[in-house]
PDB file of C-alpha atoms in Angstrom:
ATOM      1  CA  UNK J 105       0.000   0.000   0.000  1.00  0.00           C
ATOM      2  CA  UNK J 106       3.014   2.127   0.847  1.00  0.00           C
ATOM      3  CA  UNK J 107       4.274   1.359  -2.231  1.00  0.00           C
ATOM      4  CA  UNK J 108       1.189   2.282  -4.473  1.00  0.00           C
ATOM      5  CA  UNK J 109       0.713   5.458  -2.568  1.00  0.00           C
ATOM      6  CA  UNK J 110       4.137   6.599  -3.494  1.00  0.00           C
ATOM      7  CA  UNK J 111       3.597   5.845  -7.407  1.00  0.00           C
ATOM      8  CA  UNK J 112       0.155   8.158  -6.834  1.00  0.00           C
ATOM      9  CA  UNK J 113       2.268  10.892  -5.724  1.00  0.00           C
ATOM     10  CA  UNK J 114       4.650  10.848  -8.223  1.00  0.00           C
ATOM     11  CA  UNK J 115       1.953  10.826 -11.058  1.00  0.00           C
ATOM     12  CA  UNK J 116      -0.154  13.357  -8.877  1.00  0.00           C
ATOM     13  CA  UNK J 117       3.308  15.633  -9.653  1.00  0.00           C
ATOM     14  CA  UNK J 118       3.852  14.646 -13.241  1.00  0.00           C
ATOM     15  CA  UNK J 119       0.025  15.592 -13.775  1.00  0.00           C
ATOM     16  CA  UNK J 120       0.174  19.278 -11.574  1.00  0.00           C
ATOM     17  CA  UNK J 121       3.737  20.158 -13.491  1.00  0.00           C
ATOM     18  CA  UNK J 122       1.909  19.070 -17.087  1.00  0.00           C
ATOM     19  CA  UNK J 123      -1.147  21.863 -16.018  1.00  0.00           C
ATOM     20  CA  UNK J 124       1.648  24.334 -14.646  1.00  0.00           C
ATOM     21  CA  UNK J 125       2.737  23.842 -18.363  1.00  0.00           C
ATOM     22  CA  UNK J 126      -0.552  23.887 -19.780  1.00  0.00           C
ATOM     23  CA  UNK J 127      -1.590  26.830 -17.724  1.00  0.00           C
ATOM     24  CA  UNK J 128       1.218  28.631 -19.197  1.00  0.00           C
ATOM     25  CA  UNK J 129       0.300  27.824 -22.767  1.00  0.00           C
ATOM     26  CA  UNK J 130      -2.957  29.282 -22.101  1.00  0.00           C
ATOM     27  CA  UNK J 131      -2.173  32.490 -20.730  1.00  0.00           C
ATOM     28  CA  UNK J 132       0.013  32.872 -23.696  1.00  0.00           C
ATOM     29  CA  UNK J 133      -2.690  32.344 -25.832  1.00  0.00           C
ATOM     30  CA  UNK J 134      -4.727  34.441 -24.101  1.00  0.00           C
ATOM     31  CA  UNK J 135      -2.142  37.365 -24.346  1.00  0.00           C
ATOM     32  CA  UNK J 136      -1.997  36.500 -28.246  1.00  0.00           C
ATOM     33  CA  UNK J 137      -5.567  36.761 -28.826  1.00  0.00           C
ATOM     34  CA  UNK J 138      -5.779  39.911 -27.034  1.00  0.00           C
ATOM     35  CA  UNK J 139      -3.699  41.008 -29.014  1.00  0.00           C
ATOM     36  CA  UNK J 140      -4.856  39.612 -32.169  1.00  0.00           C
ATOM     37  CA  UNK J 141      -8.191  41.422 -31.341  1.00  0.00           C
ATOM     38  CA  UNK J 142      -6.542  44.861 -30.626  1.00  0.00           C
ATOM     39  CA  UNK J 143      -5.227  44.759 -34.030  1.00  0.00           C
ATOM     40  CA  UNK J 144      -8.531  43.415 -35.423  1.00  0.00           C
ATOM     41  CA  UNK J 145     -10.291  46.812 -33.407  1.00  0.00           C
ATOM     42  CA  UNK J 146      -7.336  48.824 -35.237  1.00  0.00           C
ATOM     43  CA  UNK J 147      -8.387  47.225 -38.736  1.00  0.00           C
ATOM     44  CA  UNK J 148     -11.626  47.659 -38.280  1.00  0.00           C
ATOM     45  CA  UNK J 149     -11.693  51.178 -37.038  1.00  0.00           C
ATOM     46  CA  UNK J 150      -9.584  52.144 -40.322  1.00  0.00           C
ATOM     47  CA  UNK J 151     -11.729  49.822 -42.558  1.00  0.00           C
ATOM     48  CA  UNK J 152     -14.807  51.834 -41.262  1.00  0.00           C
ATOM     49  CA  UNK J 153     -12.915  55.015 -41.582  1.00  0.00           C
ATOM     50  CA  UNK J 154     -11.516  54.442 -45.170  1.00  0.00           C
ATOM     51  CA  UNK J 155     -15.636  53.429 -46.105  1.00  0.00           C
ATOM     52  CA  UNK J 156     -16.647  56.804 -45.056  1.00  0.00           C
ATOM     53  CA  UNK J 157     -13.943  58.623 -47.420  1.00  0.00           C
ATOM     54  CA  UNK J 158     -14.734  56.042 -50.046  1.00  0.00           C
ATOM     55  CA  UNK J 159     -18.793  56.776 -49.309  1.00  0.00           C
ATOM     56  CA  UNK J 160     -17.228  60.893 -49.467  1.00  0.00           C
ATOM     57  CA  UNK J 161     -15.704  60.667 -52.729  1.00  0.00           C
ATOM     58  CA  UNK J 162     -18.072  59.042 -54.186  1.00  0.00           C
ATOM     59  CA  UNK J 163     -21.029  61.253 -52.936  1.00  0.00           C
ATOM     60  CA  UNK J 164     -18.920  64.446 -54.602  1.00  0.00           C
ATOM     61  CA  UNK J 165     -18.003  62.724 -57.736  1.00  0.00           C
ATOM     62  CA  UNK J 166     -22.596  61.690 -57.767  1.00  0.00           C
ATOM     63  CA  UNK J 167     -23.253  65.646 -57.101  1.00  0.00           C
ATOM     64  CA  UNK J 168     -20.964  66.756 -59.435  1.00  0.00           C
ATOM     65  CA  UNK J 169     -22.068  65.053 -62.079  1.00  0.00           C
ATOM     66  CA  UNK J 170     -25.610  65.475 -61.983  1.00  0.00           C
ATOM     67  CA  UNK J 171     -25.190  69.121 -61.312  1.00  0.00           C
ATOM     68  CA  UNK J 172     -22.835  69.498 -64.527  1.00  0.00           C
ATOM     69  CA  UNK J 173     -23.463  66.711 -67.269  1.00  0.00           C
ATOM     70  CA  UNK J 174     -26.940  65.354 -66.066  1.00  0.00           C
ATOM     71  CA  UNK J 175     -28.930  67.993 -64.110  1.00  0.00           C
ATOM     72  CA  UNK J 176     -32.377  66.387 -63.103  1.00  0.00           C
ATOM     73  CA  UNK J 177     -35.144  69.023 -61.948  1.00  0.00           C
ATOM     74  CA  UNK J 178     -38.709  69.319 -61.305  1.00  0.00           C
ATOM     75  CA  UNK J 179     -40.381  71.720 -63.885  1.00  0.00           C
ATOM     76  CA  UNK J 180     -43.622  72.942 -62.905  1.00  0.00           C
ATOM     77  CA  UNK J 181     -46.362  73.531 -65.197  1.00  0.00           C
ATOM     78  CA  UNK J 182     -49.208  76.154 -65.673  1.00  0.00           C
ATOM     79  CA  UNK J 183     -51.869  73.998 -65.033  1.00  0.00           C
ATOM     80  CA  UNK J 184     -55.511  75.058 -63.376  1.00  0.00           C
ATOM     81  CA  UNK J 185     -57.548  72.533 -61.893  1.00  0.00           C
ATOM     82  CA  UNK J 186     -60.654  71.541 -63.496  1.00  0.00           C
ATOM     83  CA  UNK J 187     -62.837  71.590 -61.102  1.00  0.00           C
ATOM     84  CA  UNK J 188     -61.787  74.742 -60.208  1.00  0.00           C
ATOM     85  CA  UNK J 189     -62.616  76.043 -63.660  1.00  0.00           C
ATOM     86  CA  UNK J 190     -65.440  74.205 -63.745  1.00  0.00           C
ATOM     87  CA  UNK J 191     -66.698  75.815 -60.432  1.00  0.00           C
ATOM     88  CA  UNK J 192     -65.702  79.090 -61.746  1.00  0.00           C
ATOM     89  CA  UNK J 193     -68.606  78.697 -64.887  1.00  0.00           C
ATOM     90  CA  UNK J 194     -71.178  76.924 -62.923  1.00  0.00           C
ATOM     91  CA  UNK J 195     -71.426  78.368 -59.557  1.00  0.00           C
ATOM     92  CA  UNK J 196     -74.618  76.030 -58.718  1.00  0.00           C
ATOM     93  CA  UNK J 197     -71.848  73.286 -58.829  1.00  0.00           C
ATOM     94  CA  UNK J 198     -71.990  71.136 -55.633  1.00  0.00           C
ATOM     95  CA  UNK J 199     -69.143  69.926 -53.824  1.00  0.00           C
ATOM     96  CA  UNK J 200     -69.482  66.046 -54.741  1.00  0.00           C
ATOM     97  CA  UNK J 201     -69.089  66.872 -58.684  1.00  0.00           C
ATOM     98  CA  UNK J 202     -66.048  69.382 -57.676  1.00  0.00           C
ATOM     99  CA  UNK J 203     -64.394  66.651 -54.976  1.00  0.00           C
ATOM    100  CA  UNK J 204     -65.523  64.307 -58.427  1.00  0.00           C
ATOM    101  CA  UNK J 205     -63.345  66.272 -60.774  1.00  0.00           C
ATOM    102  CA  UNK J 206     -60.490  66.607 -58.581  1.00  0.00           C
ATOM    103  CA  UNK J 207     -60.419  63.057 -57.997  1.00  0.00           C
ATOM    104  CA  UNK J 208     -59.979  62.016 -61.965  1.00  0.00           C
ATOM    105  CA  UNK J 209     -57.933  65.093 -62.386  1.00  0.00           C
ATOM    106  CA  UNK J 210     -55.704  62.493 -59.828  1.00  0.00           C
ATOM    107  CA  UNK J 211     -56.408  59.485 -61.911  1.00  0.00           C
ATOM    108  CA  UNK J 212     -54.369  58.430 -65.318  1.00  0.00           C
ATOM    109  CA  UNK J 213     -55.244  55.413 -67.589  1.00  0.00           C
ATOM    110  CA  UNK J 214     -51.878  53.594 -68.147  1.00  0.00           C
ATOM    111  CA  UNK J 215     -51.042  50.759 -70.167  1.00  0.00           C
ATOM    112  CA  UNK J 216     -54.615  49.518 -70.243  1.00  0.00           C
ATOM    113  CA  UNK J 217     -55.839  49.877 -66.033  1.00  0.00           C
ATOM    114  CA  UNK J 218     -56.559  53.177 -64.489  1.00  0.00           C
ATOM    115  CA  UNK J 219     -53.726  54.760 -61.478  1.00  0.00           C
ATOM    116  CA  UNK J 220     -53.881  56.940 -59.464  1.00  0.00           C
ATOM    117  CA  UNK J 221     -51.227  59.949 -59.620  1.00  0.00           C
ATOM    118  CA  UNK J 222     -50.995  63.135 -57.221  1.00  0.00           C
ATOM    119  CA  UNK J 223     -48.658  64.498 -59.021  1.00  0.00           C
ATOM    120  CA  UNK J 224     -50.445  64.038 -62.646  1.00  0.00           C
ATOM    121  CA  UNK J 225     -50.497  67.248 -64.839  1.00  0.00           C
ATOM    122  CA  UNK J 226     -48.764  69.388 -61.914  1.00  0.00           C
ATOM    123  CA  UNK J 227     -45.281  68.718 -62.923  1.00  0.00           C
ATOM    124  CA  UNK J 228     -42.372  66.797 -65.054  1.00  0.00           C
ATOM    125  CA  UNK J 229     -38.987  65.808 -64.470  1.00  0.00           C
ATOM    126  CA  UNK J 230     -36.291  66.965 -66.869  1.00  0.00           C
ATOM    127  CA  UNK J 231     -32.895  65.944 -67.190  1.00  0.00           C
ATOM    128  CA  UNK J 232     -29.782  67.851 -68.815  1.00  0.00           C
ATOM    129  CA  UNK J 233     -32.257  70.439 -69.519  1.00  0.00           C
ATOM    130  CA  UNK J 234     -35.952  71.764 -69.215  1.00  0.00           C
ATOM    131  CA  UNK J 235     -36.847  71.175 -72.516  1.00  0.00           C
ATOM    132  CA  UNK J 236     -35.896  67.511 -72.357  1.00  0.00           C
ATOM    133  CA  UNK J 237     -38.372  66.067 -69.882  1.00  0.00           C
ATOM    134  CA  UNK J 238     -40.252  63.004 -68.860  1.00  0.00           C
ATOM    135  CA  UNK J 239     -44.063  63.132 -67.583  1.00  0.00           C
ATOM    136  CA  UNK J 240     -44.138  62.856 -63.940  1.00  0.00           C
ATOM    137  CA  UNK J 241     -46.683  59.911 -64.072  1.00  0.00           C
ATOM    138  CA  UNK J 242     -44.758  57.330 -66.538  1.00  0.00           C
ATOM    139  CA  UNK J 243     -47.248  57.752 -69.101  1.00  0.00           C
ATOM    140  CA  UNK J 244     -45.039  57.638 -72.234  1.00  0.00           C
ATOM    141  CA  UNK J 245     -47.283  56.371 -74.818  1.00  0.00           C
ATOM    142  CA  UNK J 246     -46.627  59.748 -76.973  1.00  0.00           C
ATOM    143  CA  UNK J 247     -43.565  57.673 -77.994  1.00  0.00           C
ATOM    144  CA  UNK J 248     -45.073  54.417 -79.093  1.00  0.00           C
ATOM    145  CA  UNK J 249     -48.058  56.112 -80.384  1.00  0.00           C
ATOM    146  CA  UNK J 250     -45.757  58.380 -82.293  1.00  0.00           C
ATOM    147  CA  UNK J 251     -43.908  55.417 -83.778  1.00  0.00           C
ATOM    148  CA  UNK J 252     -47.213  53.886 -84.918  1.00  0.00           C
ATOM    149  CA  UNK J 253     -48.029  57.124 -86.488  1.00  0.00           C
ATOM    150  CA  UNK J 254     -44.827  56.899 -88.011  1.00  0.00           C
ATOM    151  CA  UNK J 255     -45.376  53.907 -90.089  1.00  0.00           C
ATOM    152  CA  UNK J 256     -48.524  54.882 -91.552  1.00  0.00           C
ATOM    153  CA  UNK J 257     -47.294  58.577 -92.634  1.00  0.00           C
ATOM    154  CA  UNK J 258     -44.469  58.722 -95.415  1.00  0.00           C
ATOM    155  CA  UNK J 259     -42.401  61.683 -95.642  1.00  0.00           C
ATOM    156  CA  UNK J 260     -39.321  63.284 -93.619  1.00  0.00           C
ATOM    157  CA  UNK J 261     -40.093  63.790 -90.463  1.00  0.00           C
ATOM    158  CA  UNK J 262     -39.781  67.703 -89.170  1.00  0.00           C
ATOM    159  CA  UNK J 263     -41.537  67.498 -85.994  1.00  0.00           C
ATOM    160  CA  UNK J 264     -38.631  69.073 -83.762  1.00  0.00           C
ATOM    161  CA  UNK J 265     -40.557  69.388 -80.721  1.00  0.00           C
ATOM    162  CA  UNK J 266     -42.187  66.208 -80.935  1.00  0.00           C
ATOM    163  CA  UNK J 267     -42.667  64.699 -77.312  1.00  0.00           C
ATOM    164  CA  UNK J 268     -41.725  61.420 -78.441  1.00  0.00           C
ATOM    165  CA  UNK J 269     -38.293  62.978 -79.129  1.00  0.00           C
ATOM    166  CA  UNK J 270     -37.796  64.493 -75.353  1.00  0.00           C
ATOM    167  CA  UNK J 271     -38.833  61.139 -74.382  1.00  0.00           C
ATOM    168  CA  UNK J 272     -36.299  59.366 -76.238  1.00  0.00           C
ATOM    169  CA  UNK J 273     -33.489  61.636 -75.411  1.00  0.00           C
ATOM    170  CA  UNK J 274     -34.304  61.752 -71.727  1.00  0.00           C
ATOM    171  CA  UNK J 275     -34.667  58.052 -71.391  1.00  0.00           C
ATOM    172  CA  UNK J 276     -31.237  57.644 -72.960  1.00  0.00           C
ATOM    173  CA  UNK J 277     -29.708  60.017 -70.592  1.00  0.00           C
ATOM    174  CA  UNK J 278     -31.219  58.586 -68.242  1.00  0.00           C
ATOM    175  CA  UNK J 279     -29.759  55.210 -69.181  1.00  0.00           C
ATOM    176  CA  UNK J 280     -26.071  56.778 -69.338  1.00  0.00           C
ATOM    177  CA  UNK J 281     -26.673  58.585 -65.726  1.00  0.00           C
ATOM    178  CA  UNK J 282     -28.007  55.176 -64.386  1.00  0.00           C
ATOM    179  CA  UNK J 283     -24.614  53.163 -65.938  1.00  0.00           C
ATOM    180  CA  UNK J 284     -22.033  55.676 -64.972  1.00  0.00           C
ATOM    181  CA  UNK J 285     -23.850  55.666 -60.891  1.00  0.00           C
ATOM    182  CA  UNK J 286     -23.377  51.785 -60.695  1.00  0.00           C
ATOM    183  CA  UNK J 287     -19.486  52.242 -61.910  1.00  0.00           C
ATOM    184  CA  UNK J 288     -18.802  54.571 -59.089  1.00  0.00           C
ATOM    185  CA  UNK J 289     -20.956  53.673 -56.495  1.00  0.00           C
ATOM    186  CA  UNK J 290     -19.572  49.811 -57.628  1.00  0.00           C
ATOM    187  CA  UNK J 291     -22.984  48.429 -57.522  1.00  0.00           C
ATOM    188  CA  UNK J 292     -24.141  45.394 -60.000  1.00  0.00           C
ATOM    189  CA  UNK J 293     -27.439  46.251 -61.790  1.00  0.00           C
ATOM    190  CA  UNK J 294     -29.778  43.532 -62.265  1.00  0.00           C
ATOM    191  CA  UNK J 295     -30.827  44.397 -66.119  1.00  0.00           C
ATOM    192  CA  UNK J 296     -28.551  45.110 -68.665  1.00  0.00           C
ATOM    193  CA  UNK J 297     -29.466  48.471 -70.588  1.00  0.00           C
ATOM    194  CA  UNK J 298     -26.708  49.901 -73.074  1.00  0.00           C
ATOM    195  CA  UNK J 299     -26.531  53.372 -74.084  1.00  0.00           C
ATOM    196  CA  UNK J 300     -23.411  53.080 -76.920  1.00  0.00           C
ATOM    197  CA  UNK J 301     -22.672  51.551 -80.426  1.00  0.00           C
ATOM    198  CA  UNK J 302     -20.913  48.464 -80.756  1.00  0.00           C
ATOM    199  CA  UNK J 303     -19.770  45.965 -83.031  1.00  0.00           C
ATOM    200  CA  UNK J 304     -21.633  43.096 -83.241  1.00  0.00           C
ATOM    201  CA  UNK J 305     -20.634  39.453 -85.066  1.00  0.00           C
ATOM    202  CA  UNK J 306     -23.552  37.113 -86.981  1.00  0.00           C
ATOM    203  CA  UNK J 307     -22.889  34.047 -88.503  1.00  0.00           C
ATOM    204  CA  UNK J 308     -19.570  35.318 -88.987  1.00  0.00           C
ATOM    205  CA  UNK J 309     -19.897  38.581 -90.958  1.00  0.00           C
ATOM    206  CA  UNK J 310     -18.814  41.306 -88.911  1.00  0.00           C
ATOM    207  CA  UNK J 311     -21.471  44.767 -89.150  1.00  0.00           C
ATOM    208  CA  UNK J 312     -22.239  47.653 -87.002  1.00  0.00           C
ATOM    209  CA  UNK J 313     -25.378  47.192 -85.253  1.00  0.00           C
ATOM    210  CA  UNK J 314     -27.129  49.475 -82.862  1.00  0.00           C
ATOM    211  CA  UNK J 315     -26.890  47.976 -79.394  1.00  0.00           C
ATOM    212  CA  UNK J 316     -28.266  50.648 -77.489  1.00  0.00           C
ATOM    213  CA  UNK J 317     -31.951  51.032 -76.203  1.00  0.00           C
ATOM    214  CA  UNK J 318     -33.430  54.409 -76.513  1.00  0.00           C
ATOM    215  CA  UNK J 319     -31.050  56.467 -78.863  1.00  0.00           C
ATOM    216  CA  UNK J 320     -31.407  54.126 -82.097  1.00  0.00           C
ATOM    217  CA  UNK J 321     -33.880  53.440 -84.610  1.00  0.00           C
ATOM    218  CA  UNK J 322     -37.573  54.001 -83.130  1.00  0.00           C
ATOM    219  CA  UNK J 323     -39.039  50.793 -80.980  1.00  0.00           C
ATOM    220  CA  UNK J 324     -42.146  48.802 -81.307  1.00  0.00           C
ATOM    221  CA  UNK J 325     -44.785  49.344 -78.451  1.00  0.00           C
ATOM    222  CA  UNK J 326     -43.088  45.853 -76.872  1.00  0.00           C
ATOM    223  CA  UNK J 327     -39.441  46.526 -77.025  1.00  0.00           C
ATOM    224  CA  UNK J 328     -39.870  50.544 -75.780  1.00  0.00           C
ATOM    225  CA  UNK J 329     -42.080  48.849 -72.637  1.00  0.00           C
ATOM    226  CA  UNK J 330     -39.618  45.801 -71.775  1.00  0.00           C
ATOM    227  CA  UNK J 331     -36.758  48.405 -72.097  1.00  0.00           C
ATOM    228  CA  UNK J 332     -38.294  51.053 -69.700  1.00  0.00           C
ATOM    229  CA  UNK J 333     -38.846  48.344 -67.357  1.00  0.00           C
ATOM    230  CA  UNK J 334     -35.245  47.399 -66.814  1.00  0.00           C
ATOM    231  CA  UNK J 335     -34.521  50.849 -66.614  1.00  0.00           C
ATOM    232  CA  UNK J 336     -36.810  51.596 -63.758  1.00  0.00           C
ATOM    233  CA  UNK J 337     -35.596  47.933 -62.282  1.00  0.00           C
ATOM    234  CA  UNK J 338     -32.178  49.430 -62.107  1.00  0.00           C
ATOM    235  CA  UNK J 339     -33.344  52.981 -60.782  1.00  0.00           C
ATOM    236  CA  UNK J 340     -34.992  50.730 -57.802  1.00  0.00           C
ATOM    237  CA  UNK J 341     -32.053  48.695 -57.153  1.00  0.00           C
ATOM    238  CA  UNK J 342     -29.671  51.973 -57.135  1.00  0.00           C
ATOM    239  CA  UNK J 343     -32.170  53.294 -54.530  1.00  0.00           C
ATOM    240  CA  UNK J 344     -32.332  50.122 -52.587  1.00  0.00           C
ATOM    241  CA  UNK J 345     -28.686  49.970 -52.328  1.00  0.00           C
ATOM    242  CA  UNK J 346     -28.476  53.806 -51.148  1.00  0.00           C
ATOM    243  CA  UNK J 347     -31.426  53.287 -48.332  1.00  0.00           C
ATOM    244  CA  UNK J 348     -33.679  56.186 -50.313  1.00  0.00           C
ATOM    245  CA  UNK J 349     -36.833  56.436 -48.179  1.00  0.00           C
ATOM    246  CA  UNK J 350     -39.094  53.235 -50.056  1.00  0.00           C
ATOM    247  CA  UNK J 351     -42.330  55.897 -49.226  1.00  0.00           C
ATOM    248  CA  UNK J 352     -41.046  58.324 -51.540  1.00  0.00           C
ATOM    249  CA  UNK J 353     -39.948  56.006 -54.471  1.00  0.00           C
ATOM    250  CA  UNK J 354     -42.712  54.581 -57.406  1.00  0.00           C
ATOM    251  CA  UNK J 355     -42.053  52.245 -59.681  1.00  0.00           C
ATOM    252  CA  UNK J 356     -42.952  54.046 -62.754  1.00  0.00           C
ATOM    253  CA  UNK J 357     -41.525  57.451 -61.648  1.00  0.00           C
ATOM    254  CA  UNK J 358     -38.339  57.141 -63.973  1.00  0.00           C
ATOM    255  CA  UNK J 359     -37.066  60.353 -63.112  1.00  0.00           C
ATOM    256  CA  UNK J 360     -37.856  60.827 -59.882  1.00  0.00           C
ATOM    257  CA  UNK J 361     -36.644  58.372 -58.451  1.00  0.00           C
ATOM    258  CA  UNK J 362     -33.592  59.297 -59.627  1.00  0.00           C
ATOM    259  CA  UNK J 363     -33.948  62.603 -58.646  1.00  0.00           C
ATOM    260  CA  UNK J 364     -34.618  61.250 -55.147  1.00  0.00           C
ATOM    261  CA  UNK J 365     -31.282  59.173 -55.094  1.00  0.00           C
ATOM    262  CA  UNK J 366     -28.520  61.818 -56.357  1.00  0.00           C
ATOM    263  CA  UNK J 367     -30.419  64.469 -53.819  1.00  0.00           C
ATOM    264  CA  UNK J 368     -27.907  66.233 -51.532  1.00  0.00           C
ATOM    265  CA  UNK J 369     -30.822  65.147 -49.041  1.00  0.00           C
ATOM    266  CA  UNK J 370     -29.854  61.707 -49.157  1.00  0.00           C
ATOM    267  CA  UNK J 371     -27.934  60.658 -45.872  1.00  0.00           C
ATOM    268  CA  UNK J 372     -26.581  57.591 -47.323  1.00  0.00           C
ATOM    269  CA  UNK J 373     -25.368  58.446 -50.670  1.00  0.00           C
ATOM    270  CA  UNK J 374     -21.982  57.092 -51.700  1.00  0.00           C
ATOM    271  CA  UNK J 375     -22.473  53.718 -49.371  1.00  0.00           C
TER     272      UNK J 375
END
């Protein structure tokens, strides 16, 4: 018994001297992951801080450009209410065909189903310019309707101020704006929209085709509407990536949506 007792001590000392030694190991650890995570902080701190002169630059570089190349403004026009013309002429008028009035005054029919639009008649968006603009409601079927015109009437076409022109223009600026904002703010758009000429290969003959959406040769009802729904799908995910306030965006509000995510009002710009 003597005997065993002894051999119990001396593994009782080789075990306490292996946990001295282990002990030691993990305070050293310890010491290393401390400072591992100091230098993590450090990293961290001037990860965040370079972010913020990254979100900086790329907020001036957003401003500047759409306050030199691609202004985007609100242009108000002289419009007078109908019902308050209408009230004008008829004072017997009662206050249910007047609240009547104003109500479809509010209301557009677009693309077959009628929406509603507080904005609708009041104002328009314009880009580069005020005389290129965009109706504030996404109502463009002046261009399509001007294209089916188009086919029917022969003859050079000397319409200058034709609204399906400021449509086209404005949608194509648009597209460039919305393409040169993903490169800096280094966002992937989910549709592909391209706003430039380039060479294209079929069946092994090489020609120059147009490649862009808005700026080329004029576009059936189908191919106008599939192409201004990419472009609003991009101006969404731009404004989803830049946390613009969801209650002030609309889905067919091409312009101002954009509007409302290059605005020096937007907090999060440049993110």
């Amino acid at each position: 018994d003597t005997e065993g007792l002894l051999r119990i001590k001396e593994e009782n000392q080789k075990h306490y001297r292996r946990a001295q030694r282990h002990q030691e190991k993990k305070e050293k650890i310890q010491r290393h992951n401390r400072k591992l995570g100091d230098l993590v902080e450090k990293k961290t701190y001037d990860l965040k801080t370079q972010y913020e002169h990254l979100a900086n630059l790329r907020r001036s570089h957003i401003l500047e450009l759409t306050s030199v190349i691609f202004p985007i403004e609100e242009v108000k026009t002289s419009m007078r209410d109908p019902a308050d013309v209408s009230s004008e002429s008829d004072n017997a008028m009662t206050s249910s065909t007047v609240s009547k009035l104003a109500e479809a005054r509010r209301t557009t029919y677009l693309s077959g189903r009628w929406v509603c639009d507080d904005h609708n008649g009041d104002t328009s968006i314009s880009i580069t310019g005020p005389w290129i603009i965009l109706p504030n409601n996404g109502d463009y079927s002046a261009y399509y309707n001007w294209v089916e015109e188009k086919k029917t009437t022969q003859g050079p076409d000397m319409e200058h101020n034709n609204p399906a022109h400021t449509i086209s223009a404005a949608l194509c600026y648009a597209t460039q704006l919305v393409n040169t904002l993903s490169l800096i703010l280094d966002v992937n758009l989910p549709k592909k929209l391209c706003n430039r000429r380039v060479k294209m290969h079929s069946r092994g003959i090489s020609d120059l085709k147009s490649a862009y959406e808005f700026c080329g040769e004029n576009l059936s009802r189908h191919r106008f509407t599939r192409a201004v729904k990419k472009l609003n799908a991009n101006i969404l995910h731009l404004c989803f990536s830049q946390h613009v306030n969801l209650d002030l965006l609309h889905p067919l509000h091409t312009l101002r949506n954009l509007m409302y995510l290059v605005s020096p009002d937007t907090e999060n710009l440049g993110r």
